[in-house]
Amino acid sequence: MNKINQIMMAVATTVFAISAQAQVTVSDAWVRATVAQQKATGAFMQIKSVKDVRLLEVRSPVAGVAELHKMEMTDNMMKMRPVDGLDLPAGKLVELKPGSYHIMLLDLKAQVKEGDVVPVTLVVEGKDKKRETLEIKAVAKPLNQATQH
């Protein structure tokens, strides 16, 4: 096999490897728009995986800190707390939504205005410890979107 064929095989193998790793899909990603001076907002989306994986990390360049959070009722009070990760069972749709699991974008660097496109990075890990990074583009929706979604 000559050098060009070896390079072509390497490229083809790399393309296959990248497409084979596309195990997780994200849809309906959106971020709640903010008012001026507001330093935090939420990001919401639907995630589906073809195999069991765990969402381990979230990032966004618009925020100093991005965390995965859970809201729940405890002692008749709504409480929100950060969580270390979120299981994404194979074939099951998991929704990050207001009042439940969601992504908190904290220490915002600027106001998020309606119509802005906010990049969000998700890092998931399978049982084989292989990690996949997904780059999401979430559209900013109006402040009252939480009650409409």
PDB file of C-alpha atoms in Angstrom:
ATOM      1  CA  MET A   1       0.000   0.000   0.000  1.00  0.00           C
ATOM      2  CA  ASN A   2       1.458   3.333  -0.992  1.00  0.00           C
ATOM      3  CA  LYS A   3       1.641   6.376   1.258  1.00  0.00           C
ATOM      4  CA  ILE A   4      -1.453   8.078  -0.254  1.00  0.00           C
ATOM      5  CA  ASN A   5      -3.600   4.972   0.304  1.00  0.00           C
ATOM      6  CA  GLN A   6      -2.373   4.756   3.893  1.00  0.00           C
ATOM      7  CA  ILE A   7      -3.345   8.389   4.480  1.00  0.00           C
ATOM      8  CA  MET A   8      -6.778   7.850   2.859  1.00  0.00           C
ATOM      9  CA  MET A   9      -7.415   4.786   5.067  1.00  0.00           C
ATOM     10  CA  ALA A  10      -6.403   6.757   8.148  1.00  0.00           C
ATOM     11  CA  VAL A  11      -8.789   9.587   7.205  1.00  0.00           C
ATOM     12  CA  ALA A  12     -11.645   7.147   6.498  1.00  0.00           C
ATOM     13  CA  THR A  13     -11.064   5.404   9.831  1.00  0.00           C
ATOM     14  CA  THR A  14     -11.083   8.733  11.647  1.00  0.00           C
ATOM     15  CA  VAL A  15     -14.375   9.806  10.004  1.00  0.00           C
ATOM     16  CA  PHE A  16     -15.966   6.467  10.933  1.00  0.00           C
ATOM     17  CA  ALA A  17     -14.718   6.753  14.510  1.00  0.00           C
ATOM     18  CA  ILE A  18     -16.208  10.244  14.865  1.00  0.00           C
ATOM     19  CA  SER A  19     -19.590   9.211  13.477  1.00  0.00           C
ATOM     20  CA  ALA A  20     -19.616   6.048  15.611  1.00  0.00           C
ATOM     21  CA  GLN A  21     -19.225   8.190  18.732  1.00  0.00           C
ATOM     22  CA  ALA A  22     -22.342  10.274  17.980  1.00  0.00           C
ATOM     23  CA  GLN A  23     -24.349   8.400  20.599  1.00  0.00           C
ATOM     24  CA  VAL A  24     -26.151  11.341  22.170  1.00  0.00           C
ATOM     25  CA  THR A  25     -28.548  13.766  20.500  1.00  0.00           C
ATOM     26  CA  VAL A  26     -29.892  17.029  21.882  1.00  0.00           C
ATOM     27  CA  SER A  27     -33.043  18.822  20.740  1.00  0.00           C
ATOM     28  CA  ASP A  28     -35.058  21.912  21.691  1.00  0.00           C
ATOM     29  CA  ALA A  29     -32.131  23.580  23.474  1.00  0.00           C
ATOM     30  CA  TRP A  30     -32.966  27.022  24.825  1.00  0.00           C
ATOM     31  CA  VAL A  31     -31.786  29.516  27.421  1.00  0.00           C
ATOM     32  CA  ARG A  32     -33.950  31.915  29.395  1.00  0.00           C
ATOM     33  CA  ALA A  33     -33.218  35.520  28.415  1.00  0.00           C
ATOM     34  CA  THR A  34     -32.166  37.850  31.240  1.00  0.00           C
ATOM     35  CA  VAL A  35     -32.681  41.445  32.256  1.00  0.00           C
ATOM     36  CA  ALA A  36     -29.737  43.843  32.442  1.00  0.00           C
ATOM     37  CA  GLN A  37     -27.446  43.168  35.408  1.00  0.00           C
ATOM     38  CA  GLN A  38     -28.892  39.678  35.986  1.00  0.00           C
ATOM     39  CA  LYS A  39     -26.018  37.297  36.680  1.00  0.00           C
ATOM     40  CA  ALA A  40     -27.666  33.885  36.280  1.00  0.00           C
ATOM     41  CA  THR A  41     -30.016  32.036  33.975  1.00  0.00           C
ATOM     42  CA  GLY A  42     -31.074  28.509  33.095  1.00  0.00           C
ATOM     43  CA  ALA A  43     -30.515  26.347  30.024  1.00  0.00           C
ATOM     44  CA  PHE A  44     -32.988  23.641  29.049  1.00  0.00           C
ATOM     45  CA  MET A  45     -33.085  20.864  26.439  1.00  0.00           C
ATOM     46  CA  GLN A  46     -34.061  17.315  25.617  1.00  0.00           C
ATOM     47  CA  ILE A  47     -31.310  14.680  25.527  1.00  0.00           C
ATOM     48  CA  LYS A  48     -31.462  11.146  24.179  1.00  0.00           C
ATOM     49  CA  SER A  49     -28.687   8.558  24.060  1.00  0.00           C
ATOM     50  CA  VAL A  50     -28.496   5.238  22.211  1.00  0.00           C
ATOM     51  CA  LYS A  51     -26.549   3.724  25.114  1.00  0.00           C
ATOM     52  CA  ASP A  52     -26.313   4.319  28.850  1.00  0.00           C
ATOM     53  CA  VAL A  53     -24.183   7.407  29.496  1.00  0.00           C
ATOM     54  CA  ARG A  54     -23.866  10.008  32.224  1.00  0.00           C
ATOM     55  CA  LEU A  55     -23.852  13.770  31.752  1.00  0.00           C
ATOM     56  CA  LEU A  56     -20.791  14.820  33.743  1.00  0.00           C
ATOM     57  CA  GLU A  57     -19.943  18.372  32.828  1.00  0.00           C
ATOM     58  CA  VAL A  58     -21.484  21.479  31.303  1.00  0.00           C
ATOM     59  CA  ARG A  59     -19.725  24.648  30.087  1.00  0.00           C
ATOM     60  CA  SER A  60     -20.567  27.864  28.293  1.00  0.00           C
ATOM     61  CA  PRO A  61     -18.384  30.805  27.285  1.00  0.00           C
ATOM     62  CA  VAL A  62     -21.171  33.237  28.327  1.00  0.00           C
ATOM     63  CA  ALA A  63     -20.866  32.226  31.995  1.00  0.00           C
ATOM     64  CA  GLY A  64     -18.074  32.133  34.529  1.00  0.00           C
ATOM     65  CA  VAL A  65     -19.609  28.988  35.984  1.00  0.00           C
ATOM     66  CA  ALA A  66     -21.955  26.395  34.477  1.00  0.00           C
ATOM     67  CA  GLU A  67     -23.499  23.693  36.656  1.00  0.00           C
ATOM     68  CA  LEU A  68     -26.056  20.937  36.376  1.00  0.00           C
ATOM     69  CA  HIS A  69     -28.830  21.583  38.937  1.00  0.00           C
ATOM     70  CA  LYS A  70     -31.905  19.840  40.255  1.00  0.00           C
ATOM     71  CA  MET A  71     -35.025  21.496  41.664  1.00  0.00           C
ATOM     72  CA  GLU A  72     -37.278  19.546  43.978  1.00  0.00           C
ATOM     73  CA  MET A  73     -39.869  20.018  46.715  1.00  0.00           C
ATOM     74  CA  THR A  74     -38.491  19.321  50.207  1.00  0.00           C
ATOM     75  CA  ASP A  75     -40.548  20.030  53.356  1.00  0.00           C
ATOM     76  CA  ASN A  76     -43.034  21.996  51.270  1.00  0.00           C
ATOM     77  CA  MET A  77     -40.261  24.242  49.931  1.00  0.00           C
ATOM     78  CA  MET A  78     -38.796  24.361  46.435  1.00  0.00           C
ATOM     79  CA  LYS A  79     -35.049  23.804  46.672  1.00  0.00           C
ATOM     80  CA  MET A  80     -32.393  23.941  43.999  1.00  0.00           C
ATOM     81  CA  ARG A  81     -28.997  22.313  44.340  1.00  0.00           C
ATOM     82  CA  PRO A  82     -26.075  21.382  42.092  1.00  0.00           C
ATOM     83  CA  VAL A  83     -25.636  17.704  41.220  1.00  0.00           C
ATOM     84  CA  ASP A  84     -22.529  15.813  40.148  1.00  0.00           C
ATOM     85  CA  GLY A  85     -24.110  14.312  37.055  1.00  0.00           C
ATOM     86  CA  LEU A  86     -27.227  12.961  35.430  1.00  0.00           C
ATOM     87  CA  ASP A  87     -27.767   9.443  34.101  1.00  0.00           C
ATOM     88  CA  LEU A  88     -29.014   9.273  30.506  1.00  0.00           C
ATOM     89  CA  PRO A  89     -30.494   5.768  30.117  1.00  0.00           C
ATOM     90  CA  ALA A  90     -30.314   4.185  26.668  1.00  0.00           C
ATOM     91  CA  GLY A  91     -33.262   5.096  24.454  1.00  0.00           C
ATOM     92  CA  LYS A  92     -34.986   7.235  27.095  1.00  0.00           C
ATOM     93  CA  LEU A  93     -35.653  10.925  26.527  1.00  0.00           C
ATOM     94  CA  VAL A  94     -34.357  13.032  29.430  1.00  0.00           C
ATOM     95  CA  GLU A  95     -35.644  16.566  29.629  1.00  0.00           C
ATOM     96  CA  LEU A  96     -33.789  19.399  31.321  1.00  0.00           C
ATOM     97  CA  LYS A  97     -36.658  21.762  32.125  1.00  0.00           C
ATOM     98  CA  PRO A  98     -37.726  24.465  34.569  1.00  0.00           C
ATOM     99  CA  GLY A  99     -38.626  22.987  37.965  1.00  0.00           C
ATOM    100  CA  SER A 100     -36.524  19.868  37.390  1.00  0.00           C
ATOM    101  CA  TYR A 101     -33.003  19.115  36.184  1.00  0.00           C
ATOM    102  CA  HIS A 102     -31.520  22.030  34.270  1.00  0.00           C
ATOM    103  CA  ILE A 103     -28.245  23.813  33.581  1.00  0.00           C
ATOM    104  CA  MET A 104     -27.470  26.952  35.574  1.00  0.00           C
ATOM    105  CA  LEU A 105     -25.298  29.549  33.886  1.00  0.00           C
ATOM    106  CA  LEU A 106     -23.823  31.666  36.690  1.00  0.00           C
ATOM    107  CA  ASP A 107     -21.622  34.754  36.726  1.00  0.00           C
ATOM    108  CA  LEU A 108     -22.910  35.803  33.295  1.00  0.00           C
ATOM    109  CA  LYS A 109     -20.481  37.949  31.325  1.00  0.00           C
ATOM    110  CA  ALA A 110     -23.266  39.942  29.630  1.00  0.00           C
ATOM    111  CA  GLN A 111     -27.042  40.125  29.376  1.00  0.00           C
ATOM    112  CA  VAL A 112     -28.594  37.217  27.434  1.00  0.00           C
ATOM    113  CA  LYS A 113     -31.122  38.825  25.104  1.00  0.00           C
ATOM    114  CA  GLU A 114     -34.064  37.170  23.384  1.00  0.00           C
ATOM    115  CA  GLY A 115     -32.851  35.642  20.113  1.00  0.00           C
ATOM    116  CA  ASP A 116     -29.197  35.332  21.202  1.00  0.00           C
ATOM    117  CA  VAL A 117     -27.565  32.037  20.371  1.00  0.00           C
ATOM    118  CA  VAL A 118     -25.760  30.685  23.437  1.00  0.00           C
ATOM    119  CA  PRO A 119     -23.118  27.968  22.991  1.00  0.00           C
ATOM    120  CA  VAL A 120     -23.270  25.206  25.608  1.00  0.00           C
ATOM    121  CA  THR A 121     -20.886  22.262  25.847  1.00  0.00           C
ATOM    122  CA  LEU A 122     -21.998  18.944  27.322  1.00  0.00           C
ATOM    123  CA  VAL A 123     -19.568  16.199  28.324  1.00  0.00           C
ATOM    124  CA  VAL A 124     -20.988  12.683  28.682  1.00  0.00           C
ATOM    125  CA  GLU A 125     -19.255   9.465  29.667  1.00  0.00           C
ATOM    126  CA  GLY A 126     -20.228   5.895  28.858  1.00  0.00           C
ATOM    127  CA  LYS A 127     -19.740   2.842  31.024  1.00  0.00           C
ATOM    128  CA  ASP A 128     -16.566   2.170  29.032  1.00  0.00           C
ATOM    129  CA  LYS A 129     -15.262   5.529  30.398  1.00  0.00           C
ATOM    130  CA  LYS A 130     -15.109   7.031  26.902  1.00  0.00           C
ATOM    131  CA  ARG A 131     -16.188  10.642  26.864  1.00  0.00           C
ATOM    132  CA  GLU A 132     -18.119  12.500  24.192  1.00  0.00           C
ATOM    133  CA  THR A 133     -18.296  16.277  23.935  1.00  0.00           C
ATOM    134  CA  LEU A 134     -21.368  17.865  22.377  1.00  0.00           C
ATOM    135  CA  GLU A 135     -21.479  21.479  21.255  1.00  0.00           C
ATOM    136  CA  ILE A 136     -25.021  22.843  21.542  1.00  0.00           C
ATOM    137  CA  LYS A 137     -26.444  26.135  20.279  1.00  0.00           C
ATOM    138  CA  ALA A 138     -29.297  27.231  22.548  1.00  0.00           C
ATOM    139  CA  VAL A 139     -31.572  30.094  21.495  1.00  0.00           C
ATOM    140  CA  ALA A 140     -32.513  32.638  24.175  1.00  0.00           C
ATOM    141  CA  LYS A 141     -36.262  32.809  24.748  1.00  0.00           C
ATOM    142  CA  PRO A 142     -38.310  35.375  26.711  1.00  0.00           C
ATOM    143  CA  LEU A 143     -38.272  35.470  30.509  1.00  0.00           C
ATOM    144  CA  ASN A 144     -41.792  34.029  30.775  1.00  0.00           C
ATOM    145  CA  GLN A 145     -40.848  30.954  28.705  1.00  0.00           C
ATOM    146  CA  ALA A 146     -40.746  28.745  31.835  1.00  0.00           C
ATOM    147  CA  THR A 147     -44.511  28.707  32.143  1.00  0.00           C
ATOM    148  CA  GLN A 148     -45.059  28.140  28.427  1.00  0.00           C
ATOM    149  CA  HIS A 149     -42.697  25.253  27.862  1.00  0.00           C
TER     150      HIS A 149
END
